[in-house]
mmCIF file of C-alpha atoms in Angstrom:
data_model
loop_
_atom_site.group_PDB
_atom_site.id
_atom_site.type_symbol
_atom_site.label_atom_id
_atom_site.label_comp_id
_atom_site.label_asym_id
_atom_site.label_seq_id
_atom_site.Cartn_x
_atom_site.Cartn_y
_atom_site.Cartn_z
ATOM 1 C CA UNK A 50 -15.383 -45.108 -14.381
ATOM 2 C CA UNK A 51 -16.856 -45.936 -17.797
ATOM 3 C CA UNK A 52 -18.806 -42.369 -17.627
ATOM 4 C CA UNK A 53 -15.608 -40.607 -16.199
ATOM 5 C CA UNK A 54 -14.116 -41.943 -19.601
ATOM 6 C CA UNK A 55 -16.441 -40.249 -22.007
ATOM 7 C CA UNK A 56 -16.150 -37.446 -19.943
ATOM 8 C CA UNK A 57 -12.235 -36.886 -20.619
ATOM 9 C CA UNK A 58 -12.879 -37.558 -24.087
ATOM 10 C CA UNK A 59 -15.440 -34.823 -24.394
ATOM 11 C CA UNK A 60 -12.974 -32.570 -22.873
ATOM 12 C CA UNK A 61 -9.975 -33.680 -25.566
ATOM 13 C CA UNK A 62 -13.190 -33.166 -28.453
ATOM 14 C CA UNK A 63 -13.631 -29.601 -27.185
ATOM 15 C CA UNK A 64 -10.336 -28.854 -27.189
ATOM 16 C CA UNK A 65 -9.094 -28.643 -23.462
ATOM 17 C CA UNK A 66 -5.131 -29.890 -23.138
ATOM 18 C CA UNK A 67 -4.287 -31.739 -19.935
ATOM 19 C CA UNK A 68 -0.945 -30.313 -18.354
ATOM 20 C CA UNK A 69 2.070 -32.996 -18.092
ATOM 21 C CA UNK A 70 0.700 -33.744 -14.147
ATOM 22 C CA UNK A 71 -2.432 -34.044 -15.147
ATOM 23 C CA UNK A 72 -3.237 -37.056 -16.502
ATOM 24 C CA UNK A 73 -7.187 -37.866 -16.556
ATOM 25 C CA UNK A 74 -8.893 -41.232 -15.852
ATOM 26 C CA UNK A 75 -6.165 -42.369 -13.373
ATOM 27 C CA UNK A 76 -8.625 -43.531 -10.577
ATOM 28 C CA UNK A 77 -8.307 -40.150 -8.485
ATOM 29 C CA UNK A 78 -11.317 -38.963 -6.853
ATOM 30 C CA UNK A 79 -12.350 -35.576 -7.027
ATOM 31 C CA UNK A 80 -12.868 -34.936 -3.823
ATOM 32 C CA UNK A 81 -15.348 -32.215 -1.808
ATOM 33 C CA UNK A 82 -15.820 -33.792 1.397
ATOM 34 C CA UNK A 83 -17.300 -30.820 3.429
ATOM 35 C CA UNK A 84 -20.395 -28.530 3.687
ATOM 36 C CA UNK A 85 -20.938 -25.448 2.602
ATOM 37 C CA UNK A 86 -24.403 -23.260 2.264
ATOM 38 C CA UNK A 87 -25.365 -20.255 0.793
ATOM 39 C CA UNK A 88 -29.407 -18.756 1.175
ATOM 40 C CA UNK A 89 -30.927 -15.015 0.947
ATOM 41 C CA UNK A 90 -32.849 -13.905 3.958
ATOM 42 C CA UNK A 91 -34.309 -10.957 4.304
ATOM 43 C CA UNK A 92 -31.294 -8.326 5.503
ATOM 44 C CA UNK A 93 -29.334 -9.964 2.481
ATOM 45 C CA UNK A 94 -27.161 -13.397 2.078
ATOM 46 C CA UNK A 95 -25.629 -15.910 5.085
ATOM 47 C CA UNK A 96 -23.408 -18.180 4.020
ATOM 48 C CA UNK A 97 -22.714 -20.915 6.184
ATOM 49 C CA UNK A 98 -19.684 -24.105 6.570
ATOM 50 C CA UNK A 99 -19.086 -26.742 8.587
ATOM 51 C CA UNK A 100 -15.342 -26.873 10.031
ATOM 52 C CA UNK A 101 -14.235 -30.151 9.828
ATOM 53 C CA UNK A 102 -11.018 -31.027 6.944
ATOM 54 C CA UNK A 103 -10.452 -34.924 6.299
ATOM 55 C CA UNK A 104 -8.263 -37.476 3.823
ATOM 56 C CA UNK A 105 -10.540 -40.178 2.802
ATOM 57 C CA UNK A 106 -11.957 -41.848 6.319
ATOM 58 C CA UNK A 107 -9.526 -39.454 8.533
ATOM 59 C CA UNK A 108 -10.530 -36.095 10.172
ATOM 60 C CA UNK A 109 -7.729 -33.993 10.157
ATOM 61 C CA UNK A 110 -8.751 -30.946 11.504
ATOM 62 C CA UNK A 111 -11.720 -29.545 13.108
ATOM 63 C CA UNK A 112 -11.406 -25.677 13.491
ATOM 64 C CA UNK A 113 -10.978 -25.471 9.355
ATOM 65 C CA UNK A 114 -12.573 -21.838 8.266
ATOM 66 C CA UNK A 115 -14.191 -22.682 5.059
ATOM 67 C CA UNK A 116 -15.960 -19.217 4.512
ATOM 68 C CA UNK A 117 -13.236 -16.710 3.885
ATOM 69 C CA UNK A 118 -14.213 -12.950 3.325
ATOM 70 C CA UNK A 119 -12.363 -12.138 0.445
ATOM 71 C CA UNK A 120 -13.042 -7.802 0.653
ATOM 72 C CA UNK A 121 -15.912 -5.979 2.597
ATOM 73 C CA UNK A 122 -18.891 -7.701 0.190
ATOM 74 C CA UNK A 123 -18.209 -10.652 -0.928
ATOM 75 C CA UNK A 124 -17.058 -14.215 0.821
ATOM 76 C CA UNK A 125 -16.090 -17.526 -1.163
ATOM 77 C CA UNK A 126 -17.378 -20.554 0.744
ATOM 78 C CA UNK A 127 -14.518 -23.345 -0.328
ATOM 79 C CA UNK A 128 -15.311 -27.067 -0.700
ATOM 80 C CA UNK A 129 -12.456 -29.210 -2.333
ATOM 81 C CA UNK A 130 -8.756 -28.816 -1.888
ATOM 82 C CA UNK A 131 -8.300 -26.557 1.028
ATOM 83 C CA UNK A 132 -4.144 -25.183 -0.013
ATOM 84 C CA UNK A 133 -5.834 -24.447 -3.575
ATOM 85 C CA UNK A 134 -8.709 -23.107 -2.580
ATOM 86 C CA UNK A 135 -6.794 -20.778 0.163
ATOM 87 C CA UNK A 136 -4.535 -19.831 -2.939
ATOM 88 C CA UNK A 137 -7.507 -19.347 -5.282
ATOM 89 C CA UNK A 138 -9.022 -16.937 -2.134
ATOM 90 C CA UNK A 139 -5.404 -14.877 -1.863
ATOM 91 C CA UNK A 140 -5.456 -14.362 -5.031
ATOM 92 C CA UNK A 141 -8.850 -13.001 -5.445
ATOM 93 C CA UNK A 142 -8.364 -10.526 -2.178
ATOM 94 C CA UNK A 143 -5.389 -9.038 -3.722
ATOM 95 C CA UNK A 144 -6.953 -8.906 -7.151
ATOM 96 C CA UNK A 145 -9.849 -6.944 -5.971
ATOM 97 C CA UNK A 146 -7.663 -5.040 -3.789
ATOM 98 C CA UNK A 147 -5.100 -3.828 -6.869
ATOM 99 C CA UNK A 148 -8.245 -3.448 -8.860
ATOM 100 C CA UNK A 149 -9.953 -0.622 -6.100
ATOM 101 C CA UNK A 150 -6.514 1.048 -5.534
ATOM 102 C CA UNK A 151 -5.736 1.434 -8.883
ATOM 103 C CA UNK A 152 -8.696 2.411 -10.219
ATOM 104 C CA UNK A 153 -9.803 4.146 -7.207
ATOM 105 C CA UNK A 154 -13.300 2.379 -7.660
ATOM 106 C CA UNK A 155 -14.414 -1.500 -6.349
ATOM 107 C CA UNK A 156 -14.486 -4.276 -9.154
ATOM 108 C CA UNK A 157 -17.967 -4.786 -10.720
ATOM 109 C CA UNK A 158 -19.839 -7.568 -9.028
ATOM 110 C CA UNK A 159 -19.704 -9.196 -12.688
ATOM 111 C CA UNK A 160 -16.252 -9.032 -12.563
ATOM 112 C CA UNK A 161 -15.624 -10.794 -9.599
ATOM 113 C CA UNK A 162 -17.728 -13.699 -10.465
ATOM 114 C CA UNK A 163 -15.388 -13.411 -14.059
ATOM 115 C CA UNK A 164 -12.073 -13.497 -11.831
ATOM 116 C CA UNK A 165 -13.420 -16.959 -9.934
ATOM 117 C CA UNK A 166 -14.541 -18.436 -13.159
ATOM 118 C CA UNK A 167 -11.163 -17.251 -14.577
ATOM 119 C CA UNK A 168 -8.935 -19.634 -11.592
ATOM 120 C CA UNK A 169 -11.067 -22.386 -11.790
ATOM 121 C CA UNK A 170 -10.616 -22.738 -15.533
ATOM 122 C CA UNK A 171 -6.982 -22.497 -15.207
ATOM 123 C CA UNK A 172 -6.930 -25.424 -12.446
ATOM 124 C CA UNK A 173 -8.698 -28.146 -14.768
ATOM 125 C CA UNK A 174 -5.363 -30.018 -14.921
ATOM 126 C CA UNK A 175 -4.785 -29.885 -11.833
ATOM 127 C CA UNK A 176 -8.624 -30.343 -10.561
ATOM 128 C CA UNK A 177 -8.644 -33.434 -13.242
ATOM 129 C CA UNK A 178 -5.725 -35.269 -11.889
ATOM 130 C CA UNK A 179 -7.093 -35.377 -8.330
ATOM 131 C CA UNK A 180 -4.880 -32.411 -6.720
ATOM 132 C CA UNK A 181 -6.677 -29.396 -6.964
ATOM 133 C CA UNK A 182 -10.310 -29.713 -7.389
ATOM 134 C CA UNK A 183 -12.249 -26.698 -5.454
ATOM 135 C CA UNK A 184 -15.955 -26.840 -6.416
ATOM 136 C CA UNK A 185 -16.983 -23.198 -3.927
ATOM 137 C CA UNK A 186 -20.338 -21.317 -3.626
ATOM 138 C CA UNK A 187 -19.753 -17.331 -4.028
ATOM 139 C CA UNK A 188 -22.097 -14.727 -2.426
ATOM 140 C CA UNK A 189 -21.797 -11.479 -2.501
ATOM 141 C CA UNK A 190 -23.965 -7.390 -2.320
ATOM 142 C CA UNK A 191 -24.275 -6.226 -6.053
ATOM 143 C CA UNK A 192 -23.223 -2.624 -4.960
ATOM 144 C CA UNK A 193 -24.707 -0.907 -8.384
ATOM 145 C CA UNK A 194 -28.001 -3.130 -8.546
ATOM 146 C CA UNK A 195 -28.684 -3.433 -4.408
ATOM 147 C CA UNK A 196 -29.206 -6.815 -4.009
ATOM 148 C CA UNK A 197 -27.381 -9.811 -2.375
ATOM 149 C CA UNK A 198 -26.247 -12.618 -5.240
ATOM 150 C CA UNK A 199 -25.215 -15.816 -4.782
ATOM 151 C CA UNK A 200 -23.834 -18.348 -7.546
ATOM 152 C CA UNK A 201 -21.975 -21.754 -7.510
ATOM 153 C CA UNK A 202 -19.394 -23.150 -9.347
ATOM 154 C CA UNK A 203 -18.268 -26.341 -11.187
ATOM 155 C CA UNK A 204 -14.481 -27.738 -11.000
ATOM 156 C CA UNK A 205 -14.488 -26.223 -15.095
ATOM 157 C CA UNK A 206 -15.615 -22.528 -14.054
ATOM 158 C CA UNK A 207 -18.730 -22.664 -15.175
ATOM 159 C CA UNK A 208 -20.566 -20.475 -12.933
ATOM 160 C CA UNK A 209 -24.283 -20.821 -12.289
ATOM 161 C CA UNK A 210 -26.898 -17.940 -10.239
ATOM 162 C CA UNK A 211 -28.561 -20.050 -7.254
ATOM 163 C CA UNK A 212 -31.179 -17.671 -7.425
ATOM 164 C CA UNK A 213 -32.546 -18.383 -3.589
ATOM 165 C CA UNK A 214 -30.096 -20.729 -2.462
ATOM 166 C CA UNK A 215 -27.062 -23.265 -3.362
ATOM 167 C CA UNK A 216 -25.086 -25.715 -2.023
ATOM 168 C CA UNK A 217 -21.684 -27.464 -2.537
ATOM 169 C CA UNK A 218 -19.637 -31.106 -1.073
ATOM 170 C CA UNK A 219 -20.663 -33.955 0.605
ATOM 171 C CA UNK A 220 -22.919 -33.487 2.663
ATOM 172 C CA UNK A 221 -24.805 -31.197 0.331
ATOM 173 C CA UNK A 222 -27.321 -33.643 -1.418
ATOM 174 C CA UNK A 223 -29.109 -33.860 2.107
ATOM 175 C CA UNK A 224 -29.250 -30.096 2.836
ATOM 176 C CA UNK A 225 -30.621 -29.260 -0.769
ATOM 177 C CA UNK A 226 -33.249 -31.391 -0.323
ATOM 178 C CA UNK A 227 -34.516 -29.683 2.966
ATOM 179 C CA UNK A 228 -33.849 -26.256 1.521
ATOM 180 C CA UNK A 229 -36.079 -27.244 -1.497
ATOM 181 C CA UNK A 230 -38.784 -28.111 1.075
ATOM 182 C CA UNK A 231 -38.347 -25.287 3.624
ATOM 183 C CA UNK A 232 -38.460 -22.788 0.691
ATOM 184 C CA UNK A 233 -41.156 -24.024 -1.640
ATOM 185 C CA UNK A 234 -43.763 -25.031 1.577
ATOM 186 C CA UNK A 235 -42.257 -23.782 4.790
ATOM 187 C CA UNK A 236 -43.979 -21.302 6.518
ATOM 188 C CA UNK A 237 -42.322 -18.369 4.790
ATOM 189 C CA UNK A 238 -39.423 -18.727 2.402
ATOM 190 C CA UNK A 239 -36.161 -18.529 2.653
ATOM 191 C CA UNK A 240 -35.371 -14.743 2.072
ATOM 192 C CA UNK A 241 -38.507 -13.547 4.116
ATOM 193 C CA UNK A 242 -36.554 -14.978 7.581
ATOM 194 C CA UNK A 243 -35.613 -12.384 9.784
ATOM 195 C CA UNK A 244 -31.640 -12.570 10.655
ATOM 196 C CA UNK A 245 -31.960 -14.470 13.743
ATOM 197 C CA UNK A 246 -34.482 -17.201 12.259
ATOM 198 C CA UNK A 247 -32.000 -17.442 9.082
ATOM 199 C CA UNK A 248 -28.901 -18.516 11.213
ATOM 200 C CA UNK A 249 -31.194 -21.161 13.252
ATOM 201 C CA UNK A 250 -32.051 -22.699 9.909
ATOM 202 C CA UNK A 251 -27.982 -22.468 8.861
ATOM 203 C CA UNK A 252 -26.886 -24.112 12.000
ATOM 204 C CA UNK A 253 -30.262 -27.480 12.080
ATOM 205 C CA UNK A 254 -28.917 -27.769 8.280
ATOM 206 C CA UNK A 255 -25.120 -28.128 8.754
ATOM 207 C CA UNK A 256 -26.571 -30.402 11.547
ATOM 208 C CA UNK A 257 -28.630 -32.427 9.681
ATOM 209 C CA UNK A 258 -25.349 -32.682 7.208
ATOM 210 C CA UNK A 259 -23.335 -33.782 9.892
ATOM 211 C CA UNK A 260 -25.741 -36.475 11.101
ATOM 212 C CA UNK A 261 -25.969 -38.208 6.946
ATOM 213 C CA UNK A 262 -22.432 -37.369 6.245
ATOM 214 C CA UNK A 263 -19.217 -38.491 8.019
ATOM 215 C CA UNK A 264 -17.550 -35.592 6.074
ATOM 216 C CA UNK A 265 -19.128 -32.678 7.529
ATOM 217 C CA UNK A 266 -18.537 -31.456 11.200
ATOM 218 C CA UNK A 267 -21.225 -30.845 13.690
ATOM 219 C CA UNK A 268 -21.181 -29.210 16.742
ATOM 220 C CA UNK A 269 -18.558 -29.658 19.791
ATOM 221 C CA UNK A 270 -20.054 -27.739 22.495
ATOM 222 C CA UNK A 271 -17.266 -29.062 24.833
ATOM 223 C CA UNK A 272 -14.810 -27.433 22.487
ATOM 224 C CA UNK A 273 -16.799 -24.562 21.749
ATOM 225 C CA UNK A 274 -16.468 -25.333 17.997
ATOM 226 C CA UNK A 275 -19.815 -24.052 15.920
ATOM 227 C CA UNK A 276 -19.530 -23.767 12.299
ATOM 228 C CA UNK A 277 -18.755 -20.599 10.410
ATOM 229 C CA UNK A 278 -21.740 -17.892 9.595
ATOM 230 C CA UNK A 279 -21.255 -14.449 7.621
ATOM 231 C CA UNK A 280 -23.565 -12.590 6.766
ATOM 232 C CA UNK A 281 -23.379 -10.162 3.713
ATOM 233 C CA UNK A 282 -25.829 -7.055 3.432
ATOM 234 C CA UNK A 283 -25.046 -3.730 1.963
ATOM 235 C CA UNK A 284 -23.349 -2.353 4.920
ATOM 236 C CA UNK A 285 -20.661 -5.353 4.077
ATOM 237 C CA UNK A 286 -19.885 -8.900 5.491
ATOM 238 C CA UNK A 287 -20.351 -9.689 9.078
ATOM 239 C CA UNK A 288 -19.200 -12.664 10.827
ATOM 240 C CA UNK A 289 -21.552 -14.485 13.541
ATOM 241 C CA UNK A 290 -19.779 -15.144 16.908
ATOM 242 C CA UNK A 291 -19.529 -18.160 18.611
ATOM 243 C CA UNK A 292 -20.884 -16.332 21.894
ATOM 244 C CA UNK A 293 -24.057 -15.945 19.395
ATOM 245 C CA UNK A 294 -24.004 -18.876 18.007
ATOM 246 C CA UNK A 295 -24.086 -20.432 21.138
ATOM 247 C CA UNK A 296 -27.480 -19.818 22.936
ATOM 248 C CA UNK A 297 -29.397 -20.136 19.248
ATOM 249 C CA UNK A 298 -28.345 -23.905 19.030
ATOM 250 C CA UNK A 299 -28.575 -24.619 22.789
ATOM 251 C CA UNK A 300 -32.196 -23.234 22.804
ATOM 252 C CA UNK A 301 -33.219 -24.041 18.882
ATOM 253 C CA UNK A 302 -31.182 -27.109 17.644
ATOM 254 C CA UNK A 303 -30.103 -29.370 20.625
ATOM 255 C CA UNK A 304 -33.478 -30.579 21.619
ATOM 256 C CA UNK A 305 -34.809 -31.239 18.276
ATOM 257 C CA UNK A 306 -31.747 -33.409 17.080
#
């Protein structure tokens, strides 16, 4: 706690005020128990979550939808607070959606990262009192440069390019390690895979996740829960099935667990 201390009084040096509720340094946790995974391949970007939502040691829910589409190119993968991060979402889908109506043209890819920067700054008292933190990876097409982007956030806005790949909660110290490796001496990096190849990789990380972390879900075939894939190329953002998800993990990730 000694660190988090200098780190609320670097805040107060640069000038940030906390809001009445938010009062730093009270023993809250920030927390970002989840998984959530962002990587080019070749067609474009997948972006990948597990689905399971807990408070401290207790899963809550299981079918939780952590990638949310927010217009036909770009997705926010959400780790943190899930009601501010579903507020942070609605209020970037109707942004973008006033923005194209209005000015019969979409919002600049640039401004869309500016927009999420924009909420996250304004929930730092909120994020610092241990209510509201939402630390998500964005990916999205650039429409005017033709090429799939991907960047990741910190609780202050700060916004940062994963230039092949990022990561963000829990669980994500395990699966940045293995991208690391799989991209640097893998048989063919990341963004050569073919779109098949890409979400067998998505779904053996999230499962490697789940098996390190008690925070991220894996797999209940019983249930016919799988985690949540999109995929984003220049002809927009698809989401994977279950009924394809399905056969890839039966054939490609059971019997190597």
């Amino acid at each position: 706690m000694g660190m988090q201390g200098d780190f609320y009084q670097l805040l107060k040096e640069q000038g940030y005020t906390l809001g009445s509720s938010g009062q730093a340094g009270t023993g809250h946790a920030l927390t970002n128990a989840t998984t959530i995974l962002a990587f080019k391949y070749r067609d474009g970007v997948l972006v990948a979550g597990d689905r399971r939502a807990t408070a401290g040691n207790m899963v809550m829910y299981d079918r939780t939808d952590k990638v949310l589409e927010i217009d036909r190119h770009s997705v926010m993968a959400i780790a943190g607070v899930p009601a501010t991060a579903y507020e942070m979402v609605r209020i970037l889908e109707h942004s973008f959606k006033y923005y194209r109506r209005t000015q019969l043209q979409e919002l600049s890819f640039d401004g869309k990262l500016r927009a999420v920067s924009k909420l996250l700054k304004e929930n730092v008292p909120a994020a610092l009192a241990g209510t509201g933190a939402v630390v998500p990876v964005f990916a999205g097409y650039d429409m005017d440069q033709g090429s799939a982007k991907i960047y990741f956030y910190d609780i202050l806005g700060a916004e940062f390019e994963g230039v092949e790949y990022a990561v963000s909660g829990s669980g994500s110290p395990t699966i940045r390690g293995i991208l690391h490796y799989l991209n640097t001496w893998g048989e063919q990096p990341l963004n050569a895979l073919p779109q098949e190849q890409a979400m067998v990789q998505a779904l053996r990380l999230l499962a490697s996740a789940a098996e390190f972390d008690s925070a991220t879900g894996g797999v209940n075939r019983e249930a016919s829960l799988y985690p949540v894939i999109k995929l984003i190329t220049g002809a927009g953002v698809q989401t994977v099935l279950d009924a394809t998800l399905k056969p890839l993990y039966e054939s490609q990730v059971v019997r190597y667990v």
